[in-house]
Coordinates of C-alpha atoms and ligand atoms in Angstrom, one line a residue:
M1 CA 95.2 57.3 176.2
R2 CA 92.9 54.6 177.7
T3 CA 94.2 51.1 177.1
S4 CA 92.5 47.9 178.0
D5 CA 94.2 45.1 179.8
R6 CA 94.7 43.2 176.6
M7 CA 96.8 45.9 175.0
N8 CA 99.0 45.8 178.1
D9 CA 99.6 42.1 177.4
A10 CA 101.3 43.0 174.2
I11 CA 103.5 45.6 175.8
V12 CA 104.4 43.3 178.8
I13 CA 106.1 40.9 176.5
Y14 CA 109.1 43.1 176.4
E15 CA 109.4 42.4 180.1
K16 CA 109.9 38.8 179.3
S17 CA 113.4 39.8 178.2
V18 CA 115.9 37.7 180.0
S19 CA 119.6 38.6 179.9
G20 CA 121.5 36.3 177.6
R21 CA 118.4 34.7 175.9
K22 CA 118.6 35.0 172.2
G23 CA 116.8 34.1 169.0
Y24 CA 119.7 33.8 166.6
T25 CA 123.0 31.9 166.0
L26 CA 125.9 33.3 164.1
P27 CA 127.9 31.1 161.8
D28 CA 131.1 29.7 163.3
T29 CA 133.7 31.7 161.5
N30 CA 136.7 31.0 163.6
K31 CA 136.7 34.6 164.4
S32 CA 136.3 35.9 167.9
E33 CA 133.7 38.6 168.5
E34 CA 136.5 41.1 169.0
K35 CA 137.9 40.3 165.6
I36 CA 134.6 40.9 163.9
L37 CA 134.2 44.2 165.8
S38 CA 137.7 45.3 164.9
A39 CA 136.8 45.0 161.3
I40 CA 134.0 47.6 161.7
P41 CA 135.3 51.2 161.7
S42 CA 134.9 52.6 165.2
R43 CA 132.7 55.5 164.2
F44 CA 130.0 53.0 163.4
L45 CA 130.1 51.3 166.8
R46 CA 128.2 52.3 169.9
S47 CA 130.1 52.7 173.1
E48 CA 127.4 50.9 175.0
A49 CA 125.3 47.9 173.8
A50 CA 121.8 48.9 172.6
S51 CA 119.2 48.0 175.1
L52 CA 117.1 45.5 173.1
P53 CA 114.7 42.9 174.4
E54 CA 116.4 39.5 174.7
V55 CA 114.0 36.9 173.8
T56 CA 113.9 33.6 171.9
E57 CA 112.7 33.4 168.3
G58 CA 109.5 31.7 169.5
E59 CA 108.7 34.6 171.9
A60 CA 109.4 37.2 169.2
M61 CA 107.2 35.4 166.8
R62 CA 104.3 35.2 169.3
H63 CA 104.7 38.9 170.0
F64 CA 104.4 40.0 166.4
I65 CA 101.7 37.5 165.5
S66 CA 99.7 38.7 168.5
L67 CA 100.2 42.4 167.4
S68 CA 99.1 41.5 163.9
T69 CA 95.9 40.0 165.1
K70 CA 95.1 43.0 167.3
N71 CA 95.3 45.3 164.3
H72 CA 92.5 45.3 161.7
H73 CA 93.6 44.4 158.2
I74 CA 92.0 43.3 155.0
D75 CA 93.2 39.7 155.5
K76 CA 91.3 39.7 158.8
G77 CA 88.0 41.4 158.0
F78 CA 85.8 43.6 155.9
Y79 CA 87.4 47.0 155.3
P80 CA 85.0 49.3 153.5
L81 CA 87.1 52.5 153.8
G82 CA 85.7 54.8 151.2
S83 CA 88.1 56.2 148.6
C84 CA 90.9 53.8 149.7
T85 CA 89.8 50.7 147.7
M86 CA 90.8 48.2 150.4
K87 CA 90.2 45.2 148.2
Y88 CA 91.7 41.8 148.7
N89 CA 95.3 41.7 147.4
P90 CA 96.0 38.3 145.7
K91 CA 99.1 36.7 147.3
L92 CA 100.3 35.7 143.9
N93 CA 101.4 39.3 143.4
D94 CA 103.5 39.3 146.5
V95 CA 105.1 36.1 145.4
A96 CA 106.0 37.7 142.0
A97 CA 107.3 40.8 143.7
S98 CA 109.7 38.7 145.8
F99 CA 111.3 36.7 143.0
A100 CA 115.0 36.8 143.6
G101 CA 115.7 38.4 140.2
F102 CA 113.6 41.4 141.2
L103 CA 114.6 41.6 144.9
E104 CA 118.3 41.3 144.5
C105 CA 118.8 43.4 141.4
H106 CA 120.6 46.6 142.1
P107 CA 118.8 49.6 140.6
L108 CA 122.1 50.8 139.1
A109 CA 122.8 47.5 137.3
P110 CA 123.6 48.0 133.6
H111 CA 120.6 48.1 131.3
K112 CA 121.9 45.0 129.4
S113 CA 121.7 42.8 132.5
T114 CA 118.2 44.1 133.6
S115 CA 116.4 43.7 130.3
G116 CA 113.7 41.5 131.9
I117 CA 112.9 44.1 134.5
L118 CA 112.8 46.9 131.9
R119 CA 110.5 44.9 129.8
L120 CA 108.1 44.4 132.7
L121 CA 108.1 48.2 133.2
W122 CA 107.7 48.9 129.5
N123 CA 104.7 46.5 129.3
L124 CA 103.2 47.9 132.5
K125 CA 103.4 51.4 130.9
K126 CA 101.7 50.0 127.8
Y127 CA 98.9 48.5 129.8
L128 CA 98.3 51.7 131.9
A129 CA 98.2 53.7 128.6
E130 CA 95.6 51.3 127.2
I131 CA 93.5 51.4 130.4
S132 CA 93.6 55.2 130.7
G133 CA 93.5 56.2 127.0
F134 CA 96.7 58.3 127.3
P135 CA 99.8 57.7 125.1
S136 CA 102.5 58.5 127.7
V137 CA 103.0 57.1 131.2
S138 CA 105.6 57.7 133.9
L139 CA 105.9 55.1 136.7
Q140 CA 108.1 57.3 139.0
P141 CA 105.7 59.0 141.5
V142 CA 105.3 56.9 144.7
A143 CA 101.8 57.9 145.9
G144 CA 98.6 59.3 144.5
A145 CA 99.5 62.7 146.1
H146 CA 103.0 62.5 144.5
G147 CA 101.3 61.9 141.2
E148 CA 99.2 65.0 141.7
F149 CA 102.3 66.9 142.6
S150 CA 104.0 65.7 139.4
G151 CA 101.0 66.5 137.3
L152 CA 100.8 70.1 138.7
L153 CA 104.5 70.6 138.1
I154 CA 103.8 69.5 134.5
M155 CA 101.0 72.1 134.2
H156 CA 103.4 74.7 135.5
A157 CA 106.2 73.7 133.1
Y158 CA 103.7 73.6 130.2
H159 CA 102.6 77.2 130.8
L160 CA 106.2 78.4 131.3
D161 CA 107.1 76.8 128.0
K162 CA 104.3 78.8 126.3
G163 CA 105.7 81.9 127.9
S164 CA 103.0 82.5 130.5
Q165 CA 102.8 82.1 134.2
R166 CA 99.4 81.2 135.7
S167 CA 98.7 81.1 139.3
K168 CA 95.4 79.3 139.9
I169 CA 94.0 75.8 139.9
I170 CA 90.2 75.1 140.0
I171 CA 89.1 72.4 142.4
P172 CA 85.6 71.0 143.3
D173 CA 84.4 71.3 146.8
S174 CA 84.1 67.5 146.9
S175 CA 87.8 66.9 146.1
H176 CA 90.1 64.7 148.2
G177 CA 92.2 66.7 150.7
T178 CA 95.4 65.8 148.8
N179 CA 94.3 67.9 145.8
P180 CA 94.4 71.3 147.5
A181 CA 97.5 70.2 149.4
S182 CA 99.3 69.4 146.2
V183 CA 98.1 72.7 144.6
N184 CA 99.6 74.5 147.6
S185 CA 102.9 72.5 147.5
V186 CA 103.5 73.5 143.9
G187 CA 102.8 77.1 144.7
F188 CA 99.4 77.5 142.9
K189 CA 96.3 79.0 144.5
T190 CA 93.1 77.0 144.9
V191 CA 89.8 78.3 143.4
M192 CA 86.9 76.2 144.8
V193 CA 83.8 75.4 142.7
K194 CA 80.7 74.0 144.3
S195 CA 79.0 70.7 143.3
N196 CA 75.4 71.1 142.2
D197 CA 72.4 69.5 143.8
K198 CA 73.1 66.3 141.9
G199 CA 76.5 66.1 143.5
I200 CA 78.5 66.9 140.4
I201 CA 80.1 69.9 138.8
S202 CA 78.2 72.0 136.3
P203 CA 79.9 73.5 133.3
K204 CA 78.4 76.9 134.3
A205 CA 80.2 76.8 137.7
V206 CA 83.5 76.2 135.9
A207 CA 82.9 78.9 133.3
E208 CA 82.2 81.5 136.1
V209 CA 85.7 81.0 137.5
M210 CA 87.8 80.3 134.4
D211 CA 90.1 83.1 133.4
D212 CA 93.6 83.5 131.9
D213 CA 95.2 83.1 135.3
V214 CA 93.9 79.6 135.7
A215 CA 96.6 77.0 134.9
G216 CA 94.1 74.1 135.0
M217 CA 91.5 72.2 136.9
M218 CA 91.6 69.0 138.9
M219 CA 88.6 66.6 139.0
T220 CA 88.1 63.2 140.5
N221 CA 85.9 60.8 138.5
P222 CA 83.8 59.3 139.8
N223 CA 84.0 62.0 142.4
T224 CA 84.3 61.4 146.1
L225 CA 80.5 61.1 146.5
G226 CA 80.9 58.0 144.2
I227 CA 79.0 59.8 141.5
F228 CA 80.1 59.9 137.8
E229 CA 80.8 63.5 136.5
T230 CA 78.7 63.5 133.4
N231 CA 79.7 67.0 132.2
I232 CA 83.4 66.3 131.6
K233 CA 83.4 67.0 127.9
E234 CA 81.8 70.5 128.3
I235 CA 84.1 71.3 131.3
A236 CA 87.1 70.2 129.3
E237 CA 86.1 72.5 126.5
I238 CA 85.7 75.4 128.8
V239 CA 89.1 74.8 130.5
H240 CA 90.9 74.3 127.2
E241 CA 89.3 77.3 125.6
G242 CA 90.6 79.4 128.4
G243 CA 94.1 77.9 127.8
G244 CA 94.1 75.6 130.9
L245 CA 94.7 71.9 131.4
L246 CA 92.4 69.3 132.9
Y247 CA 93.8 66.9 135.5
M248 CA 92.0 63.7 136.6
D249 CA 92.6 62.3 140.1
G250 CA 92.4 58.6 139.1
A251 CA 92.3 57.2 142.6
N252 CA 88.8 55.9 141.8
L253 CA 89.8 54.0 138.7
N254 CA 88.4 50.8 140.3
A255 CA 85.0 52.1 139.2
H256 CA 85.5 52.2 135.5
M257 CA 88.4 50.0 134.1
G258 CA 87.6 48.9 130.6
I259 CA 84.4 51.1 130.6
F260 CA 85.5 54.7 130.6
R261 CA 89.0 56.1 129.6
P262 CA 89.9 59.5 130.9
G263 CA 92.2 60.1 127.9
D264 CA 89.2 59.9 125.5
V265 CA 87.1 62.7 127.0
G266 CA 89.4 65.7 127.3
F267 CA 91.6 65.1 130.3
D268 CA 95.2 66.0 129.8
I269 CA 96.9 64.3 132.9
M270 CA 95.9 61.7 135.4
H271 CA 97.4 59.7 138.1
F272 CA 96.7 56.1 139.1
N273 CA 96.9 54.7 142.5
L274 CA 98.5 51.4 141.6
H275 CA 98.4 50.4 145.3
K276 CA 94.6 50.8 145.4
T277 CA 93.2 49.8 142.0
L278 CA 95.8 47.3 140.9
S279 CA 96.3 45.7 144.3
T280 CA 99.2 46.2 146.7
P281 CA 98.7 45.9 150.5
H282 CA 98.5 49.6 151.5
G283 CA 97.5 51.9 154.3
G284 CA 99.5 53.1 157.3
G285 CA 101.5 55.5 155.1
G286 CA 102.8 53.4 152.3
P287 CA 104.7 52.4 150.3
G288 CA 102.6 53.3 147.2
A289 CA 102.9 53.9 143.5
G290 CA 101.2 56.8 141.8
A291 CA 102.0 56.5 138.1
I292 CA 100.9 59.4 135.9
A293 CA 99.6 59.4 132.3
V294 CA 99.6 62.4 129.9
T295 CA 98.7 63.4 126.4
A296 CA 101.3 63.4 123.7
E297 CA 101.7 67.2 124.0
L298 CA 102.7 66.9 127.6
D299 CA 105.1 63.9 127.1
P300 CA 108.3 66.1 127.0
F301 CA 107.5 67.4 130.5
L302 CA 107.4 63.9 132.2
P303 CA 109.9 63.3 135.0
Y304 CA 113.1 61.8 133.9
P305 CA 114.7 59.2 133.4
V306 CA 112.2 57.9 130.8
L307 CA 112.2 54.3 129.6
E308 CA 113.0 54.3 125.9
K309 CA 114.0 51.9 123.1
D310 CA 117.3 52.4 121.3
A311 CA 117.9 51.7 117.6
E312 CA 118.3 48.0 118.2
G313 CA 115.0 47.9 120.2
D314 CA 116.8 47.5 123.5
L315 CA 115.3 49.3 126.5
F316 CA 117.2 51.9 128.4
Y317 CA 116.6 54.9 130.8
S318 CA 117.0 58.2 128.9
Y319 CA 118.0 61.3 130.7
D320 CA 118.0 63.4 127.6
R321 CA 114.8 65.3 128.3
P322 CA 115.4 69.0 128.3
K323 CA 111.8 70.0 129.1
S324 CA 111.4 67.5 131.9
I325 CA 110.2 68.6 135.3
G326 CA 113.1 66.6 136.7
R327 CA 113.5 63.7 139.0
L328 CA 110.9 63.0 141.7
H329 CA 112.3 60.0 143.4
S330 CA 115.5 58.0 143.7
F331 CA 116.0 55.4 141.0
Y332 CA 112.7 54.6 139.2
G333 CA 110.0 54.6 141.8
N334 CA 108.6 51.8 144.0
F335 CA 109.4 48.9 141.8
A336 CA 107.8 46.1 143.8
M337 CA 104.5 47.8 143.5
M338 CA 104.9 47.9 139.8
V339 CA 105.5 44.1 139.7
R340 CA 102.3 43.6 141.7
A341 CA 100.3 45.8 139.4
Y342 CA 101.8 44.0 136.4
A343 CA 100.9 40.6 137.9
Y344 CA 97.4 41.8 138.7
I345 CA 96.8 43.1 135.2
R346 CA 98.3 40.0 133.5
T347 CA 96.2 37.6 135.8
L348 CA 92.9 39.3 135.0
G349 CA 93.4 40.5 131.5
G350 CA 91.2 43.2 129.9
E351 CA 87.9 41.4 130.3
G352 CA 88.8 40.6 133.9
L353 CA 89.6 44.2 134.7
R354 CA 86.3 45.3 133.3
R355 CA 84.5 42.7 135.5
V356 CA 86.4 44.1 138.5
S357 CA 84.8 47.4 137.9
E358 CA 81.4 46.1 137.1
N359 CA 81.3 44.1 140.3
A360 CA 82.7 47.0 142.4
V361 CA 79.8 49.1 141.1
L362 CA 77.3 46.4 141.6
N363 CA 78.4 45.7 145.2
A364 CA 78.3 49.4 146.1
N365 CA 74.8 49.8 144.7
Y366 CA 73.6 46.7 146.4
L367 CA 74.9 47.8 149.8
K368 CA 73.6 51.3 149.3
E369 CA 70.0 50.0 148.8
L370 CA 70.3 47.8 151.9
I371 CA 71.3 50.6 154.3
R372 CA 69.7 53.7 152.9
E373 CA 66.5 53.2 155.0
D374 CA 68.4 53.7 158.3
Y375 CA 70.9 56.3 157.1
E376 CA 70.1 59.4 155.1
L377 CA 71.2 59.3 151.4
P378 CA 71.9 62.9 150.5
Y379 CA 72.4 62.2 146.7
D380 CA 69.8 59.7 145.6
V381 CA 71.3 58.6 142.3
P382 CA 72.9 55.3 141.2
C383 CA 76.5 55.3 142.6
M384 CA 79.7 54.0 141.1
H385 CA 82.1 52.0 143.3
E386 CA 81.3 53.8 146.5
F387 CA 78.5 55.8 148.1
V388 CA 78.1 58.3 150.9
V389 CA 75.3 58.2 153.5
S390 CA 74.9 60.6 156.4
G391 CA 74.6 59.8 160.1
M392 CA 72.3 62.8 160.6
P393 CA 69.3 60.6 161.5
Q394 CA 71.3 59.3 164.5
K395 CA 72.5 62.7 165.6
K396 CA 69.2 63.5 167.2
Y397 CA 69.8 60.7 169.7
G398 CA 73.2 62.1 170.5
V399 CA 75.0 59.5 168.4
R400 CA 77.5 60.8 165.9
T401 CA 79.2 59.2 162.9
L402 CA 82.4 58.7 164.9
D403 CA 80.4 56.7 167.5
I404 CA 78.9 54.5 164.8
S405 CA 82.3 53.9 163.4
K406 CA 83.7 53.0 166.8
R407 CA 80.7 50.6 167.4
L408 CA 81.5 48.8 164.1
L409 CA 84.8 47.8 165.5
D410 CA 83.0 45.7 168.1
F411 CA 81.7 43.6 165.2
G412 CA 85.1 43.1 163.7
V413 CA 84.5 45.5 160.8
H414 CA 86.8 48.4 159.8
P415 CA 84.7 51.6 159.7
P416 CA 83.9 53.4 156.5
T417 CA 85.6 56.8 155.9
N418 CA 84.1 59.4 158.2
Y419 CA 83.4 63.1 157.7
F420 CA 84.5 63.1 154.1
P421 CA 83.6 64.4 151.6
L422 CA 83.2 67.6 153.6
I423 CA 80.0 68.6 151.8
V424 CA 78.0 65.9 153.5
P425 CA 77.3 66.4 157.2
E426 CA 78.2 63.4 159.4
A427 CA 79.4 61.7 156.2
I428 CA 79.8 57.9 156.1
M429 CA 81.6 56.9 152.9
V430 CA 81.4 53.2 152.0
E431 CA 83.5 51.4 149.4
P432 CA 82.8 47.6 149.6
T433 CA 85.0 46.7 146.5
E434 CA 84.5 43.8 144.2
T435 CA 86.3 41.2 146.3
E436 CA 83.6 41.0 149.0
S437 CA 80.9 38.3 148.9
R438 CA 77.2 38.9 149.0
E439 CA 77.2 37.3 152.5
T440 CA 79.7 39.8 153.7
L441 CA 77.7 42.7 152.3
D442 CA 74.5 41.4 153.9
R443 CA 76.2 40.9 157.3
F444 CA 77.5 44.5 157.1
A445 CA 74.1 45.8 156.3
E446 CA 72.6 43.9 159.3
I447 CA 75.3 45.4 161.6
M448 CA 74.6 48.9 160.3
K449 CA 70.9 48.3 160.9
Q450 CA 71.5 47.0 164.4
I451 CA 73.6 50.1 165.2
A452 CA 70.9 52.4 163.9
K453 CA 68.4 50.5 166.3
E454 CA 70.8 50.9 169.2
A455 CA 71.2 54.6 168.4
R456 CA 67.4 54.9 168.8
E457 CA 67.0 52.6 171.8
T458 CA 70.2 52.3 173.8
P459 CA 72.5 55.1 172.5
D460 CA 74.9 54.7 175.4
I461 CA 76.1 51.4 173.8
V462 CA 77.1 53.3 170.7
T463 CA 78.6 56.4 172.3
S464 CA 80.8 54.3 174.6
A465 CA 82.0 52.0 171.9
P466 CA 84.3 50.2 171.2
H467 CA 83.9 47.7 174.0
D468 CA 85.6 44.7 172.6
T469 CA 88.9 45.9 171.0
P470 CA 92.5 45.7 172.3
V471 CA 92.4 49.5 172.7
R472 CA 89.4 51.8 173.1
R473 CA 89.2 55.4 172.0
L474 CA 92.6 56.8 171.2
D475 CA 93.9 60.3 171.1
E476 CA 94.3 60.1 167.3
V477 CA 95.6 63.6 166.9
G478 CA 98.1 63.2 169.8
A479 CA 99.2 59.9 168.3
T480 CA 100.3 61.6 165.0
R481 CA 101.6 64.8 166.6
N482 CA 103.7 63.0 169.3
L483 CA 104.5 59.8 167.4
D484 CA 106.5 57.5 169.7
V485 CA 107.5 54.2 168.2
S486 CA 110.0 53.2 170.9
F487 CA 109.2 50.2 173.1
E488 CA 110.9 51.9 176.0
D489 CA 109.2 54.4 178.3
Ligands
PLP501 C1 93.8 57.9 148.1 C2 93.4 59.1 147.3 C3 94.4 60.1 147.0 C4 95.8 60.1 147.5 O1 96.5 58.9 147.2 P1 97.7 58.5 148.1 O2 98.4 57.4 147.4 O3 97.2 58.2 149.5 O4 98.7 59.7 148.2 C5 93.9 61.1 146.2 N1 92.7 61.2 145.8 C6 91.7 60.3 146.1 C7 90.3 60.5 145.6 C8 92.1 59.2 146.9 O5 91.1 58.3 147.2

């Protein structure tokens, strides 16, 4: 790993540790340290003191603030990471999620004393049902991929319940990597269908692979090229006629809230990425929330416990679900994310959510038109909330998409998603989101144009980028394979 001097500054702070210096005071309890220690069972005590940096509160604060500004994040700069919906997350949602009544409530507190929390969850389910067009929602899955996993387990349970075992799931070649991974985790086999020259799936391609061993099909809409799948109704008919179920990966819901409802056109199951579409700070591995929605027919298979109303109209968690696929997470999922999603929906209302999507689509099309001249546009159609260009024109100068992305870091911009979807060579997938101003989009387009010019005229600047970041090119594979989060050598 190559590190610049500035990164070393951040590490060196630990060497400011001075024995006996501290950043806390304990209340005066009239108890000696020994007395406190003797109250803790010895199996929980270390024999030697942990070697921790000894610094004042001020030094610790500077250390973490300094690290936070070295890292790129949405509160610092533009973050057009395609498929991830890195929009601005209103701080109001964080405030709501940290209300003491939410934070301090034990998940096993009796239903009677948590009725406010249960009502929030009930209403959130109602809103998600309204947005998606499905009657039943489970809030339990804790990531988009976890929602996929749940949905596929539901497909499996549905077929078993009908007395059949099916082994295959159809997936487009443009699908997100989590789709085949989820298929594999549940024990199904993947059958790949190719997108056509318009970047979408044709009914014919599905009909060719549909047979009575296919449990279902997963589609993303709009797909990962940012293109709306216009053949869904025909595809749904083919899959249903063959006895299968149709799953929608709803991670791209930011494109069509209040405009298109998956439950209205033949999908049977979908997941939401609450942390993307309905605003929770995310990335870096979580936490997330991947609620799923299903048709009435699939309701009995939802994970338990399920929030229900008793005879008096009081809410409670029911475990009496004999056909359920079971529990997928401790307690009820990632509750704080649900509060944020709820606050977001309540703040914007139905009209507001529709405007979110309209502006997300407008911003993406505007930006696409600005940079298409310099970067190849493989599918020249109006896009939804994101679009994919290719870095192929730059490749002939020895500049690859990865280099372009690294160069963007010098301008304080997070790069778009690279090399995905796999069907576009040197793919650059851009999702500006609705929360960016026209000035930000114009500036990004200018930077992309400048990098295209550099690629033609001074390619070394691009291939040796980044020049101006705390760290330069990292061994990204090594960083994940040999993760080391200790401050000690
Ligand atoms: C983000 C994403 C997922 C996976 O969601 P996670 O919450 O990261 O597990 C699945 N499909 C698409 C299209 C996505 O963009």
